Tab-separated table of C-alpha atoms and ligand atoms in Angstrom:
chain	number	residue	atom	x	y	z
A	1	MET	CA	-133.091	53.231	-39.224
A	2	ARG	CA	-131.812	54.910	-36.245
A	3	LEU	CA	-131.240	57.862	-37.648
A	4	THR	CA	-134.732	58.051	-38.823
A	5	GLU	CA	-136.340	57.594	-35.897
A	6	GLU	CA	-134.088	60.260	-34.537
A	7	LEU	CA	-135.066	63.175	-37.366
A	8	ARG	CA	-139.074	61.625	-36.385
A	9	LYS	CA	-138.076	62.755	-32.961
A	10	ARG	CA	-136.306	66.825	-33.811
A	11	ALA	CA	-139.510	67.407	-35.671
A	12	ALA	CA	-142.012	66.038	-32.814
A	13	GLU	CA	-139.872	68.367	-30.469
A	14	LEU	CA	-139.610	71.053	-32.379
A	15	LYS	CA	-143.492	70.992	-33.161
A	16	GLU	CA	-144.291	71.339	-29.997
A	17	LEU	CA	-141.789	74.161	-29.048
A	18	ASP	CA	-143.462	76.145	-31.930
A	19	ARG	CA	-146.749	75.279	-29.919
A	20	LEU	CA	-145.630	76.377	-27.175
A	21	LYS	CA	-143.769	79.891	-28.842
A	22	SER	CA	-147.321	80.504	-30.185
A	23	ALA	CA	-149.295	79.278	-27.043
A	24	PHE	CA	-146.518	81.653	-24.360
A	25	LEU	CA	-147.638	84.482	-27.362
A	26	ALA	CA	-151.238	84.076	-26.819
A	27	ASN	CA	-150.981	83.890	-23.692
A	28	MET	CA	-148.690	87.132	-23.243
A	29	SER	CA	-150.629	89.552	-24.893
A	30	HIS	CA	-153.498	88.627	-22.840
A	31	GLU	CA	-151.831	89.964	-20.177
A	32	LEU	CA	-150.271	93.238	-22.162
A	33	ARG	CA	-153.682	94.137	-23.037
A	34	THR	CA	-155.408	94.369	-19.613
A	35	PRO	CA	-152.389	97.119	-18.530
A	36	LEU	CA	-153.282	98.721	-21.869
A	37	ASN	CA	-156.521	99.313	-21.341
A	38	SER	CA	-156.168	101.143	-18.254
A	39	ILE	CA	-154.177	103.328	-19.335
A	40	LEU	CA	-156.241	104.293	-22.468
A	41	GLY	CA	-159.609	104.150	-19.993
A	42	PHE	CA	-157.821	106.967	-17.755
A	43	THR	CA	-156.661	108.806	-21.216
A	44	ASP	CA	-160.477	109.214	-21.498
A	45	VAL	CA	-160.747	109.915	-18.444
A	46	MET	CA	-158.752	112.854	-18.708
A	47	LEU	CA	-158.835	113.402	-21.999
A	48	GLU	CA	-163.224	114.215	-21.539
A	49	GLY	CA	-162.272	117.042	-18.259
A	50	LEU	CA	-163.499	114.474	-15.278
A	51	ASP	CA	-160.470	115.073	-13.407
A	52	GLY	CA	-159.973	119.239	-14.448
A	53	LYS	CA	-159.223	121.943	-17.116
A	54	LEU	CA	-156.323	120.694	-19.117
A	55	THR	CA	-154.109	123.558	-20.663
A	56	GLU	CA	-152.689	123.289	-24.507
A	57	TYR	CA	-150.538	121.690	-24.047
A	58	MET	CA	-151.839	118.708	-21.679
A	59	ASP	CA	-154.372	117.964	-24.279
A	60	THR	CA	-152.279	117.799	-27.244
A	61	ASP	CA	-149.752	114.920	-25.485
A	62	LEU	CA	-152.960	113.120	-23.680
A	63	ARG	CA	-154.706	112.966	-27.896
A	64	LEU	CA	-151.024	111.188	-28.822
A	65	ILE	CA	-150.862	109.232	-26.043
A	66	GLN	CA	-154.290	108.205	-26.953
A	67	LYS	CA	-153.507	107.671	-30.627
A	68	ASN	CA	-149.991	105.392	-29.641
A	69	GLY	CA	-151.907	103.825	-26.952
A	70	GLN	CA	-154.719	102.738	-29.738
A	71	HIS	CA	-151.845	101.020	-32.428
A	72	LEU	CA	-150.468	99.182	-29.489
A	73	LEU	CA	-153.873	97.436	-29.251
A	74	HIS	CA	-154.142	96.920	-33.058
A	75	LEU	CA	-151.102	95.086	-32.705
A	76	ILE	CA	-151.931	93.038	-29.867
A	77	ASN	CA	-154.783	91.786	-30.764
A	78	ASP	CA	-153.065	90.971	-34.155
A	79	VAL	CA	-150.200	89.034	-32.131
A	80	LEU	CA	-153.197	87.661	-30.277
A	81	ASP	CA	-155.259	86.308	-32.928
A	82	MET	CA	-152.413	85.002	-35.041
A	83	ALA	CA	-150.814	83.210	-32.363
A	84	LYS	CA	-154.256	82.072	-31.152
A	85	ILE	CA	-154.542	80.550	-34.905
A	86	GLU	CA	-151.255	79.776	-34.695
A	87	SER	CA	-151.491	77.338	-31.885
A	88	GLY	CA	-154.685	75.869	-32.308
A	89	ARG	CA	-156.818	77.864	-30.313
A	90	MET	CA	-158.948	80.040	-32.565
A	91	ASN	CA	-162.048	78.218	-31.960
A	92	LEU	CA	-164.876	79.150	-34.447
A	93	HIS	CA	-168.439	79.401	-33.811
A	94	ALA	CA	-170.320	78.879	-36.909
A	95	GLU	CA	-174.534	79.647	-37.577
A	96	MET	CA	-176.562	80.343	-40.590
A	97	PHE	CA	-176.650	83.905	-41.059
A	98	LYS	CA	-177.439	86.448	-44.121
A	99	VAL	CA	-173.798	87.693	-46.120
A	100	HIS	CA	-176.120	90.768	-46.852
A	101	THR	CA	-176.468	91.923	-43.316
A	102	VAL	CA	-172.996	91.066	-42.620
A	103	LEU	CA	-172.027	93.254	-45.015
A	104	ASP	CA	-174.934	96.316	-43.930
A	105	GLU	CA	-172.555	95.702	-40.721
A	106	VAL	CA	-169.420	96.376	-42.247
A	107	VAL	CA	-169.795	99.903	-44.388
A	108	GLY	CA	-171.858	101.119	-41.029
A	109	ILE	CA	-168.723	100.661	-39.259
A	110	THR	CA	-166.501	101.194	-41.673
A	111	SER	CA	-168.311	104.668	-43.240
A	112	ALA	CA	-167.239	107.006	-40.961
A	113	LEU	CA	-163.456	106.441	-41.846
A	114	ALA	CA	-164.867	106.466	-45.794
A	115	SER	CA	-166.013	109.792	-45.375
A	116	GLU	CA	-163.465	111.554	-43.506
A	117	LYS	CA	-161.464	110.769	-46.981
A	118	ASN	CA	-164.405	112.089	-49.550
A	119	LEU	CA	-164.113	108.274	-50.336
A	120	ALA	CA	-168.280	106.553	-51.553
A	121	LEU	CA	-168.257	103.279	-49.858
A	122	PHE	CA	-171.434	100.914	-51.367
A	123	ILE	CA	-172.932	97.772	-51.501
A	124	GLU	CA	-173.328	97.480	-55.152
A	125	GLU	CA	-176.648	97.305	-56.934
A	126	ASP	CA	-176.359	93.843	-57.889
A	127	SER	CA	-175.083	91.814	-55.062
A	128	ASP	CA	-177.286	89.041	-53.805
A	129	ARG	CA	-178.893	90.418	-50.493
A	130	ASN	CA	-180.593	86.294	-49.582
A	131	VAL	CA	-178.096	84.553	-49.851
A	132	GLU	CA	-177.491	82.512	-46.703
A	133	ILE	CA	-174.309	81.023	-45.239
A	134	TYR	CA	-172.926	79.144	-42.867
A	135	ALA	CA	-169.884	80.045	-40.541
A	136	ASP	CA	-168.402	82.533	-37.911
A	137	SER	CA	-169.901	85.742	-38.619
A	138	THR	CA	-167.778	87.436	-36.192
A	139	ARG	CA	-164.784	86.482	-37.746
A	140	ILE	CA	-166.049	86.846	-41.361
A	141	ARG	CA	-167.496	90.766	-40.625
A	142	GLN	CA	-163.391	91.151	-38.900
A	143	VAL	CA	-161.880	89.619	-42.745
A	144	LEU	CA	-164.242	92.211	-44.034
A	145	ILE	CA	-163.540	94.985	-42.140
A	146	ASN	CA	-160.001	94.628	-42.862
A	147	LEU	CA	-160.245	94.679	-46.626
A	148	VAL	CA	-162.946	97.807	-46.319
A	149	ASN	CA	-160.147	99.038	-43.848
A	150	ASN	CA	-157.228	98.503	-46.239
A	151	ALA	CA	-159.071	99.615	-49.481
A	152	ILE	CA	-159.871	103.135	-47.798
A	153	LYS	CA	-156.270	102.635	-46.555
A	154	PHE	CA	-155.100	102.604	-49.573
A	155	THR	CA	-157.758	105.131	-51.363
A	156	GLU	CA	-156.982	108.537	-52.283
A	157	LYS	CA	-159.655	109.119	-54.346
A	158	GLY	CA	-162.757	107.301	-55.759
A	159	ARG	CA	-165.372	104.639	-54.289
A	160	ILE	CA	-165.186	101.249	-52.203
A	161	SER	CA	-167.818	98.391	-53.057
A	162	VAL	CA	-168.700	95.330	-52.126
A	163	CYS	CA	-170.960	92.539	-53.472
A	164	VAL	CA	-171.556	88.728	-52.327
A	165	LYS	CA	-173.246	86.874	-55.293
A	166	PRO	CA	-173.821	82.788	-55.393
A	167	MET	CA	-170.989	80.651	-57.372
A	168	GLU	CA	-171.298	77.584	-58.836
A	169	GLY	CA	-170.758	74.308	-56.626
A	170	ALA	CA	-172.539	76.192	-53.582
A	171	ARG	CA	-170.285	79.119	-52.827
A	172	VAL	CA	-170.198	82.188	-52.494
A	173	LEU	CA	-168.114	85.184	-53.682
A	174	VAL	CA	-167.529	88.659	-51.211
A	175	THR	CA	-165.648	91.192	-53.481
A	176	VAL	CA	-164.119	94.079	-52.003
A	177	LYS	CA	-162.976	96.891	-55.148
A	178	ASP	CA	-161.349	100.312	-54.348
A	179	THR	CA	-158.983	102.877	-56.778
A	180	GLY	CA	-156.599	103.307	-54.721
A	181	LEU	CA	-153.243	102.972	-55.352
A	182	GLY	CA	-153.029	98.927	-56.571
A	183	ILE	CA	-150.988	96.406	-55.813
A	184	PRO	CA	-147.980	95.778	-58.227
A	185	ALA	CA	-148.419	91.967	-59.390
A	186	ASP	CA	-145.063	90.534	-57.431
A	187	HIS	CA	-147.116	91.851	-53.934
A	188	LEU	CA	-150.368	90.117	-55.157
A	189	GLU	CA	-148.905	86.618	-53.008
A	190	ALA	CA	-146.052	88.561	-50.836
A	191	ILE	CA	-148.671	90.565	-48.622
A	192	PHE	CA	-150.581	87.800	-47.195
A	193	GLN	CA	-147.555	87.688	-45.520
A	194	GLU	CA	-146.832	87.982	-41.912
A	195	PHE	CA	-145.470	91.376	-41.831
A	196	THR	CA	-144.889	92.460	-45.351
A	197	GLN	CA	-146.210	95.381	-46.693
A	198	VAL	CA	-145.934	97.127	-50.415
A	199	ASP	CA	-143.947	100.748	-49.444
A	200	SER	CA	-142.942	100.778	-45.752
A	201	SER	CA	-142.966	104.807	-46.155
A	202	THR	CA	-147.539	104.352	-46.889
A	203	THR	CA	-148.155	102.440	-44.366
A	204	ARG	CA	-146.422	103.835	-42.215
A	205	LYS	CA	-147.992	106.936	-42.799
A	206	ALA	CA	-151.018	105.069	-42.878
A	207	GLY	CA	-150.437	102.979	-40.050
A	208	GLY	CA	-150.900	99.284	-39.888
A	209	THR	CA	-149.321	96.271	-38.786
A	210	GLY	CA	-148.885	94.159	-41.610
A	211	LEU	CA	-150.897	91.209	-39.683
A	212	GLY	CA	-154.556	91.763	-41.063
A	213	LEU	CA	-154.400	89.577	-44.294
A	214	PRO	CA	-152.477	86.803	-43.423
A	215	ILE	CA	-155.236	86.781	-40.274
A	216	SER	CA	-157.313	87.349	-42.193
A	217	ARG	CA	-156.073	84.331	-44.791
A	218	ARG	CA	-155.875	82.017	-42.848
A	219	LEU	CA	-159.645	82.246	-41.207
A	220	VAL	CA	-161.166	81.827	-44.696
A	221	GLU	CA	-159.210	79.389	-44.967
A	222	MET	CA	-160.717	77.512	-41.774
A	223	HIS	CA	-164.134	78.182	-43.209
A	224	GLY	CA	-162.977	76.018	-46.403
A	225	GLY	CA	-162.532	79.019	-48.243
A	226	ARG	CA	-159.615	81.015	-50.011
A	227	LEU	CA	-158.412	84.706	-50.049
A	228	TRP	CA	-156.618	86.641	-52.882
A	229	ALA	CA	-156.154	89.305	-54.322
A	230	GLU	CA	-156.248	91.290	-57.924
A	231	SER	CA	-154.681	93.992	-59.027
A	232	SER	CA	-154.035	96.040	-62.885
A	233	GLY	CA	-151.099	97.680	-60.063
A	234	VAL	CA	-151.713	100.908	-61.967
A	235	ASP	CA	-152.371	103.402	-59.117
A	236	GLY	CA	-155.673	105.059	-59.485
A	237	GLU	CA	-157.217	101.115	-60.487
A	238	GLY	CA	-156.955	100.123	-57.460
A	239	SER	CA	-157.204	96.341	-56.474
A	240	ALA	CA	-160.024	93.536	-55.613
A	241	PHE	CA	-160.021	91.563	-52.507
A	242	HIS	CA	-161.796	87.996	-53.069
A	243	VAL	CA	-163.328	86.143	-50.406
A	244	GLU	CA	-164.507	82.187	-50.877
A	245	LEU	CA	-166.601	80.727	-49.033
A	246	PRO	CA	-168.613	77.542	-49.287
A	247	VAL	CA	-172.047	78.059	-48.231
A	248	GLU	CA	-171.528	75.040	-45.665
A	249	ALA	CA	-168.018	75.963	-43.820
A	250	ARG	CA	-166.665	72.489	-43.506
A	251	ILE	CA	-164.656	74.540	-40.160
A	252	THR	CA	-161.288	72.684	-39.783
A	253	ASP	CA	-160.307	73.655	-36.173
A	254	VAL	CA	-162.068	73.374	-32.910
A	255	VAL	CA	-165.158	74.112	-34.397
A	256	GLU	CA	-168.922	74.480	-32.182
A	257	ARG	CA	-172.162	74.668	-33.358
A	258	GLN	CA	-174.376	76.740	-31.881
A	259	GLU	CA	-178.327	75.043	-31.101
A	260	LYS	CA	-180.758	76.943	-32.448
B	301	ADP	P1	-151.159	96.804	-42.887
B	301	ADP	O1	-151.742	96.829	-44.076
B	301	ADP	O2	-151.953	96.190	-40.948
B	301	ADP	O3	-149.624	96.707	-43.237
B	301	ADP	P2	-152.380	94.212	-44.366
B	301	ADP	O4	-151.793	92.958	-44.025
B	301	ADP	O5	-153.581	94.740	-44.212
B	301	ADP	O6	-151.242	95.067	-42.975
B	301	ADP	O7	-151.925	94.510	-45.454
B	301	ADP	C1	-150.609	94.323	-45.760
B	301	ADP	C2	-149.954	95.238	-46.951
B	301	ADP	O8	-150.832	94.391	-48.401
B	301	ADP	C3	-150.507	96.987	-46.364
B	301	ADP	O9	-149.257	97.517	-45.973
B	301	ADP	C4	-150.342	97.337	-48.211
B	301	ADP	O10	-149.491	97.643	-48.473
B	301	ADP	C5	-150.748	96.391	-49.258
B	301	ADP	N1	-152.214	96.239	-48.843
B	301	ADP	C6	-153.456	95.455	-48.512
B	301	ADP	N2	-154.895	96.237	-48.677
B	301	ADP	C7	-154.354	97.014	-49.755
B	301	ADP	C8	-155.340	97.679	-51.155
B	301	ADP	N3	-156.420	97.755	-50.726
B	301	ADP	N4	-154.567	98.403	-52.006
B	301	ADP	C9	-153.353	98.581	-52.157
B	301	ADP	N5	-152.445	97.487	-50.758
B	301	ADP	C10	-152.948	97.316	-50.093
C-alpha cells in the first residue's frame, strides 16, 4: 500500500512538472515575441527606405533578416500555441457562424500564395453555403489556413479545393484536397505528431515547423471533432485532409460562451 501511495504521489508530481514546463514555455514564447517584433518592425522601416537609401547588398541582407525573422516568429507562435494547449490555457471562444464565410476568408488569405505557384484554389461547387456551427471561428480559421497552406506547399501542379458538407448526427465535414505529392500510408498518422515531417529535405525547402498539424488536431479535438488525412501516397494524386466538427461544439477546456 505504501508503494502504491508513493507511485500516486510521484505521478501527481510529474503531472505538475509537465504543467509547469508548458506554463514556462508559454511565458517564454511571449517574452521572445516582443523583441522580435521590434527587429522585424525596424527591418521594415529600413526596407522602406525611411532611414535613407540602401545599397543593393543592404537590401539583400535586410530581406534575409526579414525572412528569417518571420520564420522565427512563426516558430514561436506555434510553440506558444502548443504550450498553451498543453498547460490548459488555450481558451476557446465559441459563437455561431457560417462555415462558408470562414472558407471564403481562408481562400482570400491564401490565394496570393497559390497564384504565385500557378495553382487553382477554389471552394467546390457543391459545398454547402448555409451550414452554421457553434465553435471558435478564429481557431477553426487557423486550422483551415494551416491545411490550405500545407496543400499549397506540397503541391507543384494542379489545384487545391475546399468544401463543407453537413453530415448525419449533427456534424459537418470540411475537406481540403490537393493534387500534390501525397503522403505515404505509413505517415498518415505520424504527421500529426510534433515535429514529424515526411521528408525533411522537401520541408526544409518549403519551410515549416512540424507543429501545424499537431496543433490543428488538438484544436479540432477541443471542439469535440476529429482531423485526419487520406492519401494514396502517389505523387500527383495528392491528399485530402478532413475536419469533422459537431454542429454545436462541446468544448473540452475553459470555454466562454459569448453573449449575442
Ligand atoms: P510543417 O508543414 O510546418 O512541416 P505540419 O505539422 O503542418 O508541419 O505538417 C507535417 C508534415 O506533414 C509536413 O512536413 C509534410 O511532410 C506533411 N504534410 C502536411 N500536409 C501535407 C500535404 N497537403 N501534402 C503532403 N504532405 C503534407
